[in-house]
Amino acid sequence: MTKESGRLALLLSGRGSNLGAFLRAQHSGELEGSVEVVISNRPEAAGLKIAQDAGITTEVVDHTLYASREAFDQVLAQKIDEFKPDVIVLAGFMRILTAGFVDRFRGKLINIHPSLLPKYRGLNTHQRALDAGEREGGATVHFVTADLDEGPGILQTPVSIEDGDTAATLASRVLPFEHRLYPYAANLVLTGQVSLGERSALWHGETLPPGGKLWRPS
Ligand code: GRF
């Protein structure tokens, strides 16, 4: 029996290590909900196998079969609706979503980004942090809005940059923090402790800074 307090749909395109983290949190009772479906835009995504091995329903909406972003997003949204999720978790989902899609799921759609937003939106975040001489990298969970990686932050965790770090070593140190941060942040949304205001995330009704609340795992 899984905990039934909240329903999650998880969207991915690749390896699915964050999915693995959600499943572990679900099984330990830490997650206040259950992953009802995993949807991928890529049929070969390794994360689908993780879901199947855990007995979770999987769906593929292959973006290459649709003539436009709008057509793809329409089918994706219908598929999501079938599972009536409370929260939709983007976990390495490598598609830019249309404004129509994002608005339809406003306040329920969250993403994890491997930087301390609002710094380093977009790709190659770790390399860019190193090139800029930062002493900290990290990850941020944020609400998704129509602008790429610009949605209001919910929770973020810093990770120290060490001498000799490369983008690969930094990414491998940030990832375990992502795995703890993301289910924890999803809980905040599932339980209504964090919600999406007009321009920022609200923590028990109080406006959070653009990157969200600072969080250090204990
Ligand atoms: C993570 O690094 C996440 O921050 C980024 O995409 C990656 C997904 O990894 N958005 P995985 O597929 O969950 O292993």
Tab-separated table of C-alpha atoms and ligand atoms in Angstrom:
chain	number	residue	atom	x	y	z
A	1	MET	CA	0.000	0.000	0.000
A	2	THR	CA	1.256	3.416	-0.867
A	3	LYS	CA	0.378	6.554	1.004
A	4	GLU	CA	-2.637	8.079	-0.744
A	5	SER	CA	-2.467	11.665	0.443
A	6	GLY	CA	-1.365	13.081	-2.889
A	7	ARG	CA	-1.065	12.027	-6.509
A	8	LEU	CA	2.020	12.761	-8.574
A	9	ALA	CA	2.684	12.489	-12.291
A	10	LEU	CA	6.393	12.495	-13.123
A	11	LEU	CA	7.690	13.506	-16.548
A	12	LEU	CA	11.176	12.588	-17.713
A	13	SER	CA	13.306	12.228	-20.827
A	14	GLY	CA	16.390	10.384	-19.609
A	15	ARG	CA	18.088	8.361	-16.916
A	16	GLY	CA	15.545	8.914	-14.126
A	17	SER	CA	17.725	9.178	-11.027
A	18	ASN	CA	15.317	11.743	-9.565
A	19	LEU	CA	12.456	9.311	-10.204
A	20	GLY	CA	14.450	6.766	-8.203
A	21	ALA	CA	14.683	9.301	-5.371
A	22	PHE	CA	10.909	9.870	-5.406
A	23	LEU	CA	10.268	6.146	-5.291
A	24	ARG	CA	12.619	5.699	-2.353
A	25	ALA	CA	10.940	8.599	-0.538
A	26	GLN	CA	7.537	7.084	-1.306
A	27	HIS	CA	8.492	3.689	0.030
A	28	SER	CA	10.050	5.095	3.189
A	29	GLY	CA	6.897	7.113	3.840
A	30	GLU	CA	8.788	10.402	3.521
A	31	LEU	CA	6.805	11.450	0.437
A	32	GLU	CA	3.269	12.527	1.253
A	33	GLY	CA	1.913	10.990	-1.916
A	34	SER	CA	2.506	8.436	-4.619
A	35	VAL	CA	3.801	8.484	-8.170
A	36	GLU	CA	0.776	7.445	-10.209
A	37	VAL	CA	2.336	7.633	-13.655
A	38	VAL	CA	5.669	8.265	-15.335
A	39	ILE	CA	5.438	9.883	-18.769
A	40	SER	CA	8.337	10.216	-21.187
A	41	ASN	CA	8.640	12.011	-24.504
A	42	ARG	CA	11.386	9.556	-25.434
A	43	PRO	CA	10.509	5.866	-25.801
A	44	GLU	CA	14.091	4.821	-24.997
A	45	ALA	CA	14.414	6.824	-21.739
A	46	ALA	CA	16.099	4.689	-19.079
A	47	GLY	CA	13.765	6.157	-16.451
A	48	LEU	CA	10.839	4.219	-17.959
A	49	LYS	CA	12.488	0.954	-16.950
A	50	ILE	CA	12.953	2.204	-13.377
A	51	ALA	CA	9.218	2.926	-13.254
A	52	GLN	CA	8.240	-0.400	-14.779
A	53	ASP	CA	10.468	-2.311	-12.368
A	54	ALA	CA	8.672	-0.524	-9.525
A	55	GLY	CA	5.260	-1.438	-10.946
A	56	ILE	CA	4.365	2.152	-11.884
A	57	THR	CA	2.248	2.872	-14.962
A	58	THR	CA	4.299	4.336	-17.801
A	59	GLU	CA	3.186	6.304	-20.837
A	60	VAL	CA	5.118	7.579	-23.837
A	61	VAL	CA	4.108	10.681	-25.753
A	62	ASP	CA	6.791	10.768	-28.432
A	63	HIS	CA	7.350	14.371	-29.444
A	64	THR	CA	8.765	13.342	-32.837
A	65	LEU	CA	5.288	12.192	-33.886
A	66	TYR	CA	3.728	15.665	-33.552
A	67	ALA	CA	3.937	18.483	-36.071
A	68	SER	CA	4.009	21.292	-33.498
A	69	ARG	CA	4.732	21.963	-29.843
A	70	GLU	CA	1.062	22.815	-29.386
A	71	ALA	CA	-0.074	19.454	-30.758
A	72	PHE	CA	2.401	17.570	-28.554
A	73	ASP	CA	1.460	19.555	-25.449
A	74	GLN	CA	-2.234	18.981	-26.091
A	75	VAL	CA	-1.809	15.204	-26.086
A	76	LEU	CA	0.583	15.342	-23.134
A	77	ALA	CA	-1.914	17.411	-21.116
A	78	GLN	CA	-4.741	14.980	-21.885
A	79	LYS	CA	-2.557	12.082	-20.795
A	80	ILE	CA	-1.677	13.839	-17.537
A	81	ASP	CA	-5.346	14.653	-16.854
A	82	GLU	CA	-6.246	10.959	-17.047
A	83	PHE	CA	-4.274	10.443	-13.834
A	84	LYS	CA	-5.688	13.491	-11.988
A	85	PRO	CA	-2.384	14.464	-10.358
A	86	ASP	CA	-2.115	17.037	-7.586
A	87	VAL	CA	1.464	17.804	-8.551
A	88	ILE	CA	3.317	17.287	-11.843
A	89	VAL	CA	7.028	16.728	-11.359
A	90	LEU	CA	9.412	17.509	-14.214
A	91	ALA	CA	12.506	15.403	-13.604
A	92	GLY	CA	14.934	15.831	-16.465
A	93	PHE	CA	12.084	16.443	-18.913
A	94	MET	CA	13.870	17.993	-21.878
A	95	ARG	CA	11.043	19.742	-23.709
A	96	ILE	CA	10.123	23.393	-23.633
A	97	LEU	CA	6.429	23.580	-22.761
A	98	THR	CA	3.983	26.007	-24.354
A	99	ALA	CA	2.395	28.807	-22.335
A	100	GLY	CA	-0.991	27.136	-22.789
A	101	PHE	CA	0.260	23.934	-21.176
A	102	VAL	CA	1.961	25.744	-18.315
A	103	ASP	CA	-1.127	27.863	-17.585
A	104	ARG	CA	-3.377	24.808	-17.570
A	105	PHE	CA	-1.348	23.305	-14.739
A	106	ARG	CA	-0.460	26.568	-12.989
A	107	GLY	CA	0.667	26.030	-9.408
A	108	LYS	CA	0.944	22.259	-9.847
A	109	LEU	CA	3.919	22.053	-12.176
A	110	ILE	CA	7.400	21.922	-10.612
A	111	ASN	CA	10.922	21.427	-11.946
A	112	ILE	CA	14.410	20.934	-10.581
A	113	HIS	CA	17.241	22.962	-12.036
A	114	PRO	CA	20.918	22.322	-11.206
A	115	SER	CA	21.896	25.843	-10.167
A	116	LEU	CA	21.112	28.379	-7.484
A	117	LEU	CA	18.401	30.213	-9.419
A	118	PRO	CA	18.083	32.962	-10.497
A	119	LYS	CA	21.734	32.330	-11.425
A	120	TYR	CA	22.551	30.152	-14.442
A	121	ARG	CA	19.248	29.467	-16.103
A	122	GLY	CA	19.421	27.188	-19.138
A	123	LEU	CA	22.084	24.601	-19.897
A	124	ASN	CA	25.690	23.872	-18.753
A	125	THR	CA	24.971	25.323	-15.333
A	126	HIS	CA	27.912	23.732	-13.495
A	127	GLN	CA	30.492	24.771	-16.090
A	128	ARG	CA	29.146	28.308	-16.084
A	129	ALA	CA	29.307	28.476	-12.285
A	130	LEU	CA	32.939	27.270	-12.385
A	131	ASP	CA	33.873	29.711	-15.170
A	132	ALA	CA	32.448	32.567	-13.108
A	133	GLY	CA	34.600	31.609	-10.108
A	134	GLU	CA	31.629	30.800	-7.873
A	135	ARG	CA	32.352	29.146	-4.532
A	136	GLU	CA	28.956	27.426	-4.495
A	137	GLY	CA	26.798	25.576	-6.962
A	138	GLY	CA	23.566	23.858	-6.089
A	139	ALA	CA	20.051	23.042	-7.188
A	140	THR	CA	16.655	24.738	-7.067
A	141	VAL	CA	13.117	23.375	-7.189
A	142	HIS	CA	10.785	25.933	-8.729
A	143	PHE	CA	7.293	26.363	-10.076
A	144	VAL	CA	7.197	26.234	-13.853
A	145	THR	CA	5.953	29.298	-15.669
A	146	ALA	CA	6.101	30.129	-19.357
A	147	ASP	CA	9.696	31.444	-19.162
A	148	LEU	CA	12.412	28.810	-19.185
A	149	ASP	CA	13.826	28.212	-15.667
A	150	GLU	CA	12.347	31.524	-14.531
A	151	GLY	CA	9.488	30.241	-12.461
A	152	PRO	CA	9.425	31.251	-8.781
A	153	GLY	CA	11.768	29.248	-6.583
A	154	ILE	CA	10.395	26.976	-3.862
A	155	LEU	CA	13.508	25.557	-2.226
A	156	GLN	CA	17.210	25.577	-3.036
A	157	THR	CA	20.272	23.917	-1.630
A	158	PRO	CA	23.859	25.139	-2.023
A	159	VAL	CA	26.791	22.779	-2.594
A	160	SER	CA	30.379	23.969	-2.064
A	161	ILE	CA	32.690	24.104	-5.033
A	162	GLU	CA	36.049	22.532	-4.273
A	163	ASP	CA	39.465	23.249	-5.773
A	164	GLY	CA	39.941	21.184	-8.903
A	165	ASP	CA	36.217	20.674	-9.466
A	166	THR	CA	35.137	20.073	-13.045
A	167	ALA	CA	31.575	20.312	-14.336
A	168	ALA	CA	31.390	16.510	-14.029
A	169	THR	CA	32.644	16.285	-10.416
A	170	LEU	CA	30.412	19.150	-9.357
A	171	ALA	CA	27.384	17.580	-11.088
A	172	SER	CA	28.041	14.285	-9.327
A	173	ARG	CA	28.213	16.026	-5.929
A	174	VAL	CA	25.077	18.114	-6.565
A	175	LEU	CA	22.979	15.162	-7.716
A	176	PRO	CA	22.586	13.448	-4.298
A	177	PHE	CA	21.447	16.815	-2.914
A	178	GLU	CA	18.866	17.039	-5.711
A	179	HIS	CA	17.597	13.620	-4.702
A	180	ARG	CA	16.893	14.806	-1.160
A	181	LEU	CA	15.720	18.284	-2.091
A	182	TYR	CA	13.173	17.348	-4.737
A	183	PRO	CA	10.826	14.989	-2.820
A	184	TYR	CA	11.018	17.333	0.158
A	185	ALA	CA	10.020	20.317	-1.993
A	186	ALA	CA	7.243	18.300	-3.672
A	187	ASN	CA	5.840	17.574	-0.208
A	188	LEU	CA	5.629	21.292	0.505
A	189	VAL	CA	3.437	21.754	-2.562
A	190	LEU	CA	1.408	18.579	-1.980
A	191	THR	CA	0.592	19.644	1.546
A	192	GLY	CA	-0.185	23.245	0.563
A	193	GLN	CA	2.647	24.705	2.659
A	194	VAL	CA	4.017	26.329	-0.479
A	195	SER	CA	1.810	27.724	-3.219
A	196	LEU	CA	2.243	29.863	-6.309
A	197	GLY	CA	1.348	33.509	-5.883
A	198	GLU	CA	1.098	36.071	-8.640
A	199	ARG	CA	4.848	36.498	-9.134
A	200	SER	CA	6.520	34.426	-6.440
A	201	ALA	CA	6.153	31.297	-4.404
A	202	LEU	CA	4.416	31.706	-1.054
A	203	TRP	CA	5.573	29.905	2.075
A	204	HIS	CA	2.567	29.678	4.405
A	205	GLY	CA	1.319	32.752	2.556
A	206	GLU	CA	4.607	34.707	2.885
A	207	THR	CA	6.458	35.768	-0.257
A	208	LEU	CA	9.671	33.828	-0.887
A	209	PRO	CA	12.772	35.293	-2.601
A	210	PRO	CA	13.189	34.482	-6.348
A	211	GLY	CA	15.307	31.379	-5.664
A	212	GLY	CA	12.986	30.101	-2.960
A	213	LYS	CA	13.790	29.139	0.589
A	214	LEU	CA	17.308	28.070	1.462
A	215	TRP	CA	17.473	24.449	2.553
A	216	ARG	CA	20.340	22.400	3.930
A	217	PRO	CA	19.659	18.724	4.497
A	218	SER	CA	20.212	17.667	8.096
B	1	GRF	C1	19.040	16.614	-13.127
B	1	GRF	O1	20.361	17.011	-13.000
B	1	GRF	C2	18.135	17.806	-13.032
B	1	GRF	O2	18.640	18.820	-12.230
B	1	GRF	C3	18.029	18.278	-14.446
B	1	GRF	O3	18.048	17.113	-15.217
B	1	GRF	C4	18.732	16.087	-14.518
B	1	GRF	C5	17.842	14.893	-14.501
B	1	GRF	O4	18.510	13.748	-14.050
B	1	GRF	N1	16.838	19.075	-14.626
B	1	GRF	P1	17.739	12.368	-13.861
B	1	GRF	O5	17.144	11.970	-15.224
B	1	GRF	O6	16.668	12.559	-12.837
B	1	GRF	O7	18.788	11.400	-13.437
